[in-house]
């Protein structure tokens, strides 16, 4: 079979090898319409040719039959175009060649996004997926000007703090917002590099005024988002998010990057868990820590920031997104959700994990806990009791019986953050960096200063008493 041209008939146009399969009547690899190909797809032939290869031994001209229907994509078999309800037999005349035409009918237009299938074709032709990004705590972090903690005030944050471009710190005064916003390290590089592989959308539960002000900082010329922003005012799901309200965000080709805690995931994106990529929250300001009950000082209170491109959260997320993009366009999958599931399941594959601290929290059903479920999604085998197959014991208390067993048998003993870090970074973490130790009290910087001052005053008082005694 000759090579297929990609989308147009110009002899100089780039070429697609025999199109591996069609999704919604479009080659998922190059975006060309099936009806415009010169002979169809290899192993995805339809009508007379399909039946000669795999169906009717007589080669008659009845609608094509697909013997196994290996995958149903968007309600259609991607091999023969049969609807899901007809997948047991005839394609009822809905072959790959006419899927694209069916989608433009009024009845189908209501089920698809307002962007329509032409946008999907453009994305595939440009080898792009859809990327839906959360805003606050993912790309940046904001606080009200009257919300600074004592520790932040110690480091110079006041209601009068203005723009500090060298720190990517900006004051939002328009529309009486009265906020200070800090861009996450590497965010501009992240957007620039991701835009070559993804059509990017923003979905925030902040109001429209805040969303506009924040997007003006990130994308003042509309290069990355082009107005593709959904705010709380436009969402129809209240405190929940759904791809249904994002024009063109087809779940088959959409990846979601959101900064959530484990307890938030099924609440924030209840219908799209398989599209979701988690990154850790950017908690630059203390108000964000307080809101999420995060009991250590904020980055601003510590006078530091996250890493950037190399080792930072957005740098790690970009690497994960690039892996997903590569696996989708250069691998066998036609649904990005399958790609995400497969790649995620490789992270802790080969690990057998026993949970020590779960005995006190959920003795009867530890497998119902989120951490257990997360470990399994990452590819680990989970055990309630220890045996020789266990490779890692997850514990909070170093004195439990299972923790002692791990030390006695040379097994890895890690705290729960080991699993969370593996989830955020999509790779197995060094167990030595997640030791199980006794809990320590963490003081805010301002409290540390006060403690040092008290010690100094006590020492000075003792010195003065000694001096008076010496004089007498």
Coordinates of C-alpha atoms in Angstrom, one line a residue:
X1 CA 0.0 0.0 0.0
X2 CA 1.4 3.4 -0.9
X3 CA 2.1 6.1 1.7
X4 CA -0.8 8.3 2.7
X5 CA -0.6 12.0 2.3
X6 CA -1.3 14.0 5.5
X7 CA -4.4 16.1 5.0
X8 CA -3.9 17.7 1.6
X9 CA -3.1 16.6 -1.9
X10 CA -0.1 18.7 -2.5
X11 CA 2.8 16.5 -3.6
X12 CA 5.1 18.4 -1.2
X13 CA 2.9 17.8 1.8
X14 CA 4.3 15.7 4.6
X15 CA 3.3 12.1 4.5
X16 CA 1.7 9.7 7.0
X17 CA 2.5 6.0 6.8
X18 CA -0.5 3.8 6.4
X19 CA -2.9 5.4 8.8
X20 CA -2.9 3.1 11.9
X21 CA -6.5 4.0 12.9
X22 CA -9.2 6.6 12.8
X23 CA -11.0 8.4 15.7
X24 CA -14.2 10.2 14.8
X25 CA -13.3 9.7 11.1
X26 CA -9.9 11.3 11.6
X27 CA -6.5 9.7 11.5
X28 CA -5.4 10.0 15.1
X29 CA -1.8 10.4 14.0
X30 CA -2.0 13.0 11.3
X31 CA -5.6 14.3 11.4
X32 CA -6.5 13.6 7.8
X33 CA -10.1 12.7 7.1
X34 CA -10.6 9.0 6.2
X35 CA -12.6 10.0 3.1
X36 CA -9.6 12.0 1.8
X37 CA -7.0 9.1 2.1
X38 CA -5.9 7.2 -0.9
X39 CA -7.1 3.8 0.0
X40 CA -7.8 4.0 3.7
X41 CA -5.8 2.7 6.6
X42 CA -3.7 -0.4 6.9
X43 CA -5.7 -2.9 9.0
X44 CA -8.5 -0.4 9.2
X45 CA -9.9 -0.9 5.8
X46 CA -13.7 -0.7 5.5
X47 CA -16.5 -2.1 3.3
X48 CA -15.5 -4.6 0.7
X49 CA -11.8 -4.8 1.6
X50 CA -12.4 -5.2 5.3
X51 CA -14.7 -8.2 4.7
X52 CA -12.3 -9.8 2.4
X53 CA -9.6 -9.6 5.0
X54 CA -11.5 -10.3 8.2
X55 CA -15.2 -10.6 7.6
X56 CA -17.4 -12.1 4.9
X57 CA -15.7 -14.8 3.0
X58 CA -17.8 -14.0 -0.1
X59 CA -16.7 -10.4 -0.2
X60 CA -20.2 -9.0 -0.7
X61 CA -21.0 -5.3 -0.5
X62 CA -23.0 -5.3 2.8
X63 CA -21.8 -3.0 5.5
X64 CA -18.4 -4.0 7.0
X65 CA -18.3 -6.3 9.9
X66 CA -15.6 -6.2 12.6
X67 CA -15.0 -9.6 14.2
X68 CA -13.7 -8.5 17.6
X69 CA -14.0 -4.7 18.1
X70 CA -10.8 -4.3 20.1
X71 CA -11.7 -0.8 21.3
X72 CA -14.8 1.4 21.4
X73 CA -13.7 5.1 21.1
X74 CA -16.3 7.8 21.5
X75 CA -19.0 5.2 21.1
X76 CA -17.5 3.8 17.8
X77 CA -15.3 0.9 17.0
X78 CA -12.1 2.5 15.7
X79 CA -11.5 -0.5 13.4
X80 CA -14.8 -0.6 11.5
X81 CA -16.8 2.4 12.7
X82 CA -19.6 0.4 14.3
X83 CA -21.6 2.1 17.0
X84 CA -21.2 0.6 20.4
X85 CA -24.7 -0.8 20.6
X86 CA -24.2 -2.5 17.2
X87 CA -20.7 -3.8 18.0
X88 CA -21.8 -7.4 18.1
X89 CA -22.6 -7.4 14.4
X90 CA -23.2 -5.1 11.6
X91 CA -22.0 -1.5 11.6
X92 CA -25.5 -0.5 10.4
X93 CA -24.0 1.6 7.6
X94 CA -21.9 3.7 10.0
X95 CA -18.5 2.9 8.5
X96 CA -15.3 4.9 9.2
X97 CA -15.8 6.8 6.0
X98 CA -19.0 8.4 7.1
X99 CA -18.4 9.0 10.8
X100 CA -17.0 12.5 10.1
X101 CA -20.1 13.4 8.1
X102 CA -22.4 12.1 10.8
X103 CA -20.8 14.3 13.4
X104 CA -21.9 17.5 11.7
X105 CA -25.5 16.6 11.8
X106 CA -27.6 18.7 14.2
X107 CA -28.3 15.8 16.6
X108 CA -24.6 15.1 17.0
X109 CA -23.5 18.7 17.1
X110 CA -25.2 19.2 20.5
X111 CA -23.3 16.2 21.9
X112 CA -19.9 17.6 20.8
X113 CA -18.2 20.8 21.9
X114 CA -18.7 24.1 20.2
X115 CA -15.2 23.8 18.7
X116 CA -16.5 21.0 16.4
X117 CA -14.6 18.2 14.8
X118 CA -12.6 20.5 12.5
X119 CA -10.7 21.7 15.6
X120 CA -10.0 18.1 16.6
X121 CA -8.7 17.5 13.1
X122 CA -6.4 20.5 13.4
X123 CA -5.0 19.2 16.7
X124 CA -4.3 15.8 15.4
X125 CA -2.7 17.3 12.2
X126 CA -0.4 19.4 14.4
X127 CA 0.2 16.5 16.8
X128 CA -1.4 18.3 19.7
X129 CA -3.5 17.2 22.7
X130 CA -5.7 19.4 24.9
X131 CA -4.2 20.5 28.2
X132 CA -6.5 21.9 30.9
X133 CA -4.6 23.8 33.6
X134 CA -5.7 24.9 37.0
X135 CA -4.7 28.4 37.9
X136 CA -4.1 29.2 41.6
X137 CA -1.7 27.0 43.4
X138 CA -0.7 25.3 40.1
X139 CA 0.7 28.2 38.0
X140 CA 0.8 30.9 40.6
X141 CA -0.3 31.8 44.2
X142 CA -2.1 34.8 45.4
X143 CA -3.0 36.4 48.8
X144 CA -5.0 39.4 49.9
X145 CA -2.9 42.4 51.0
X146 CA -4.3 42.2 54.5
X147 CA -3.6 38.5 54.8
X148 CA 0.1 38.4 55.6
X149 CA 1.3 36.4 58.6
X150 CA 3.7 37.6 61.2
X151 CA 6.4 35.6 59.5
X152 CA 5.7 37.2 56.2
X153 CA 5.7 40.6 57.7
X154 CA 9.1 39.8 59.2
X155 CA 10.4 39.3 55.7
X156 CA 9.0 42.6 54.5
X157 CA 5.6 41.8 53.1
X158 CA 3.1 44.6 53.9
X159 CA -0.1 46.0 52.4
X160 CA 2.2 48.5 50.5
X161 CA 4.3 45.8 48.8
X162 CA 4.4 46.5 45.1
X163 CA 5.7 44.7 42.0
X164 CA 9.0 42.9 42.3
X165 CA 9.7 41.7 38.8
X166 CA 13.0 40.0 39.7
X167 CA 10.9 37.8 42.1
X168 CA 7.9 37.4 39.7
X169 CA 5.9 39.1 42.4
X170 CA 3.0 41.3 41.2
X171 CA 0.4 43.5 42.8
X172 CA -3.2 43.1 41.5
X173 CA -5.1 46.4 42.1
X174 CA -7.5 46.4 39.2
X175 CA -11.2 46.1 40.0
X176 CA -10.3 46.5 43.7
X177 CA -8.8 43.1 43.9
X178 CA -6.2 44.1 46.5
X179 CA -4.0 41.0 46.0
X180 CA -0.4 40.1 45.7
X181 CA 0.4 37.3 43.2
X182 CA 3.6 35.2 42.9
X183 CA 4.2 33.3 39.7
X184 CA 5.5 29.8 40.2
X185 CA 9.1 29.2 39.2
X186 CA 9.6 28.1 35.6
X187 CA 5.9 28.9 34.7
X188 CA 6.8 31.0 31.6
X189 CA 9.1 28.3 30.3
X190 CA 6.5 25.6 31.1
X191 CA 3.8 27.5 29.0
X192 CA 6.2 28.1 26.1
X193 CA 7.3 24.5 25.9
X194 CA 3.9 22.9 26.5
X195 CA 2.3 25.1 23.9
X196 CA 4.2 23.2 21.1
X197 CA 2.5 20.0 22.1
X198 CA -0.8 21.0 23.6
X199 CA -3.7 23.4 23.1
X200 CA -4.0 24.9 26.5
X201 CA -7.0 26.0 28.5
X202 CA -7.4 27.4 32.0
X203 CA -10.1 26.2 34.3
X204 CA -10.2 28.0 37.7
X205 CA -12.8 28.2 40.5
X206 CA -11.7 31.8 41.1
X207 CA -14.0 34.5 39.8
X208 CA -13.8 36.0 36.4
X209 CA -12.1 39.3 37.5
X210 CA -9.3 37.4 39.3
X211 CA -8.9 35.0 36.4
X212 CA -8.5 37.8 33.9
X213 CA -6.0 39.6 36.0
X214 CA -3.9 36.5 36.5
X215 CA -4.0 35.5 32.9
X216 CA -2.9 39.0 31.9
X217 CA 0.3 38.3 34.0
X218 CA 0.9 34.8 32.4
X219 CA -0.2 35.5 28.9
X220 CA -0.6 39.2 28.2
X221 CA -0.6 38.7 24.4
X222 CA -3.0 35.7 24.3
X223 CA -0.3 33.5 22.8
X224 CA -0.8 30.5 25.0
X225 CA -4.5 30.5 26.0
X226 CA -6.1 32.7 23.3
X227 CA -9.1 33.4 25.6
X228 CA -9.7 29.7 26.5
X229 CA -10.4 30.4 30.1
X230 CA -13.2 29.0 32.3
X231 CA -13.8 30.7 35.6
X232 CA -16.2 30.0 38.5
X233 CA -18.7 32.3 36.8
X234 CA -18.8 30.2 33.7
X235 CA -18.7 26.7 35.3
X236 CA -22.0 24.9 35.6
X237 CA -20.7 22.5 38.3
X238 CA -20.4 24.7 41.3
X239 CA -17.4 23.6 43.3
X240 CA -16.7 20.7 40.9
X241 CA -15.0 20.8 37.5
X242 CA -16.0 19.1 34.3
X243 CA -14.6 19.0 30.8
X244 CA -18.1 19.4 29.5
X245 CA -17.9 23.2 30.0
X246 CA -14.7 23.6 28.0
X247 CA -15.1 24.0 24.3
X248 CA -13.3 21.3 22.4
X249 CA -12.0 19.4 25.5
X250 CA -12.7 15.9 24.3
X251 CA -11.8 13.4 27.1
X252 CA -10.1 11.1 24.5
X253 CA -7.5 13.8 23.8
X254 CA -7.6 15.9 27.0
X255 CA -5.0 15.9 29.9
X256 CA -5.8 17.8 33.1
X257 CA -3.0 19.2 35.3
X258 CA -4.3 20.3 38.7
X259 CA -2.7 21.0 42.1
X260 CA -4.8 18.9 44.5
X261 CA -4.4 17.0 47.7
X262 CA -5.3 13.4 47.6
X263 CA -8.6 14.1 49.5
X264 CA -9.6 16.6 46.8
X265 CA -9.3 14.6 43.6
X266 CA -12.6 12.9 43.3
X267 CA -14.4 16.0 44.6
X268 CA -12.8 18.5 42.1
X269 CA -12.9 16.3 39.0
X270 CA -15.5 13.6 39.8
X271 CA -16.0 12.5 36.2
X272 CA -12.5 12.7 34.9
X273 CA -10.2 10.9 37.2
X274 CA -8.5 9.1 34.3
X275 CA -7.6 12.4 32.6
X276 CA -6.1 13.9 35.8
X277 CA -2.4 14.5 36.4
X278 CA -1.6 15.8 39.9
X279 CA 1.1 18.2 40.9
X280 CA 1.8 19.4 44.4
X281 CA 0.3 22.7 45.5
X282 CA 2.3 25.9 45.2
X283 CA 1.9 27.3 48.7
X284 CA 4.0 30.5 48.5
X285 CA 1.8 32.5 50.9
X286 CA 0.7 31.6 54.5
X287 CA -3.0 32.2 53.7
X288 CA -2.9 29.2 51.3
X289 CA -1.3 27.0 54.0
X290 CA -3.9 28.0 56.5
X291 CA -6.7 27.4 54.0
X292 CA -5.5 23.9 53.2
X293 CA -4.5 23.2 56.9
X294 CA -0.9 22.8 55.9
X295 CA 1.0 23.0 59.2
X296 CA 4.4 24.1 58.1
X297 CA 5.6 27.6 57.2
X298 CA 4.9 28.9 53.8
X299 CA 7.7 29.5 51.3
X300 CA 7.4 33.3 51.9
X301 CA 7.8 32.7 55.7
X302 CA 10.9 30.7 55.0
X303 CA 12.4 33.3 52.7
X304 CA 12.8 30.8 49.9
X305 CA 11.1 29.5 46.8
X306 CA 10.6 26.2 44.8
X307 CA 13.2 25.0 42.3
X308 CA 12.6 25.9 38.7
X309 CA 13.0 24.0 35.5
X310 CA 15.3 21.3 36.9
X311 CA 13.7 19.5 39.8
X312 CA 10.8 22.0 40.4
X313 CA 7.2 21.0 40.2
X314 CA 6.4 22.5 36.8
X315 CA 9.6 21.1 35.4
X316 CA 8.6 17.6 36.6
X317 CA 5.0 18.1 35.3
X318 CA 6.3 19.1 31.8
X319 CA 8.4 15.9 31.6
X320 CA 5.3 13.8 32.5
X321 CA 3.2 15.6 29.9
X322 CA 5.8 15.1 27.2
X323 CA 5.9 11.4 28.0
X324 CA 2.1 11.2 27.6
X325 CA 2.2 13.1 24.4
X326 CA 4.9 10.8 23.0
X327 CA 3.1 7.7 24.0
X328 CA -0.2 8.8 22.5
X329 CA 1.1 9.9 19.1
X330 CA 3.9 7.3 18.7
X331 CA 2.3 4.4 20.5
X332 CA -0.7 2.0 20.0
X333 CA -3.3 3.9 22.1
X334 CA -6.1 6.0 20.7
X335 CA -7.4 7.3 24.0
X336 CA -5.2 9.5 26.2
X337 CA -6.8 8.0 29.4
X338 CA -5.4 4.6 28.5
X339 CA -2.0 6.2 28.1
X340 CA -2.1 7.9 31.5
X341 CA -3.3 4.7 33.2
X342 CA -0.5 2.7 31.6
X343 CA 2.3 5.1 32.4
X344 CA 1.1 5.7 35.9
X345 CA 0.9 2.0 36.6
X346 CA 4.7 1.7 35.8
X347 CA 5.8 4.0 38.7
X348 CA 5.8 1.5 41.6
X349 CA 5.6 -1.7 39.5
X350 CA 7.5 -4.4 41.3
X351 CA 7.0 -2.9 44.8
X352 CA 4.9 -4.7 47.4
X353 CA 3.8 -2.3 50.1
X354 CA 2.6 -3.0 53.7
X355 CA 0.9 -0.2 55.7
X356 CA 1.7 -0.1 59.4
X357 CA -0.2 2.9 60.5
X358 CA -3.4 1.9 58.8
X359 CA -4.1 -0.7 61.5
X360 CA -5.1 2.1 63.9
X361 CA -7.1 4.1 61.3
X362 CA -9.0 1.5 59.3
X363 CA -8.4 -1.9 60.8
X364 CA -11.2 -3.6 58.9
X365 CA -10.7 -2.1 55.4
X366 CA -7.3 -0.5 54.8
X367 CA -7.8 -1.0 51.0
X368 CA -10.5 1.7 51.2
X369 CA -8.0 4.4 52.2
X370 CA -6.8 6.8 49.5
X371 CA -3.1 6.1 50.0
X372 CA -3.7 2.3 49.5
X373 CA -5.7 3.1 46.3
X374 CA -3.0 5.5 45.1
X375 CA -0.3 3.0 45.6
X376 CA -2.2 0.4 43.5
X377 CA -2.8 3.0 40.8
X378 CA 0.9 3.5 40.7
X379 CA 1.4 -0.2 40.1
X380 CA 2.3 -1.5 43.6
X381 CA 0.9 -4.6 45.3
X382 CA -0.5 -3.7 48.7
X383 CA -0.6 -5.9 51.8
X384 CA -2.1 -5.4 55.2
X385 CA 0.2 -7.9 56.9
X386 CA 3.9 -8.3 56.3
X387 CA 5.6 -11.3 54.7
X388 CA 8.7 -12.0 52.6
X389 CA 7.1 -10.6 49.5
X390 CA 6.9 -7.1 51.1
X391 CA 9.6 -4.6 49.8
X392 CA 8.4 -1.4 51.5
X393 CA 6.7 -0.7 54.9
X394 CA 4.9 2.6 55.1
X395 CA 4.6 3.9 58.6
X396 CA 4.3 7.1 60.6
X397 CA 5.7 5.8 63.9
X398 CA 9.2 4.2 63.9
X399 CA 8.3 2.1 67.0
X400 CA 5.4 0.0 65.5
X401 CA 5.9 -3.8 65.1
X402 CA 5.9 -3.6 61.3
X403 CA 8.5 -0.8 61.4
X404 CA 10.7 -2.9 63.5
X405 CA 10.1 -5.9 61.2
X406 CA 11.2 -3.8 58.2
X407 CA 14.5 -2.9 60.0
X408 CA 15.0 -6.6 61.1
X409 CA 14.5 -8.0 57.6
X410 CA 16.3 -5.3 55.6
X411 CA 13.1 -3.9 54.0
X412 CA 12.6 -0.3 53.1
X413 CA 10.9 1.7 55.8
X414 CA 9.3 4.9 54.5
X415 CA 6.8 7.6 55.6
X416 CA 3.6 8.2 53.6
X417 CA 5.1 11.0 51.6
X418 CA 7.1 8.5 49.7
X419 CA 3.9 7.4 47.8
X420 CA 2.7 10.9 47.4
X421 CA 6.0 12.1 45.9
X422 CA 6.0 9.1 43.5
X423 CA 2.6 10.2 42.4
X424 CA 3.6 13.8 41.8
X425 CA 6.9 13.0 40.1
X426 CA 5.8 9.8 38.3
X427 CA 8.9 8.0 39.3
X428 CA 10.0 5.8 42.2
X429 CA 11.7 7.9 44.9
X430 CA 14.8 7.2 46.9
X431 CA 13.5 5.5 50.1
X432 CA 16.4 7.1 52.1
X433 CA 14.9 10.5 51.6
X434 CA 11.6 9.5 53.4
X435 CA 12.7 8.2 56.8
X436 CA 10.2 7.4 59.5
X437 CA 11.2 9.5 62.5
X438 CA 9.5 10.9 65.6
X439 CA 7.4 13.9 64.9
X440 CA 9.1 17.3 65.5
X441 CA 7.6 20.6 66.3
X442 CA 8.2 23.1 63.5
X443 CA 8.3 26.8 64.5
X444 CA 7.5 29.7 62.2
X445 CA 10.5 32.0 61.5
X446 CA 9.0 34.7 63.7
X447 CA 8.8 32.2 66.5
X448 CA 12.4 31.1 66.0
X449 CA 13.5 34.8 66.2
X450 CA 11.5 35.2 69.4
X451 CA 13.0 32.0 70.9
X452 CA 16.5 33.2 70.1
X453 CA 15.8 36.6 71.6
X454 CA 14.6 35.0 74.8
X455 CA 17.8 32.9 75.1
X456 CA 19.8 36.0 74.5
X457 CA 18.0 38.0 77.1
X458 CA 18.4 35.1 79.6
X459 CA 22.1 34.9 78.9
X460 CA 22.5 38.7 79.3
X461 CA 20.6 38.6 82.6
X462 CA 22.9 35.9 83.9
X463 CA 25.9 37.8 82.9
X464 CA 24.7 40.9 84.6
X465 CA 24.0 39.0 87.8
X466 CA 27.5 37.5 87.7
X467 CA 29.0 40.9 87.2
X468 CA 27.1 42.3 90.2
X469 CA 28.2 39.4 92.4
X470 CA 31.8 40.0 91.3
X471 CA 31.6 43.7 92.3
X472 CA 30.4 42.8 95.7

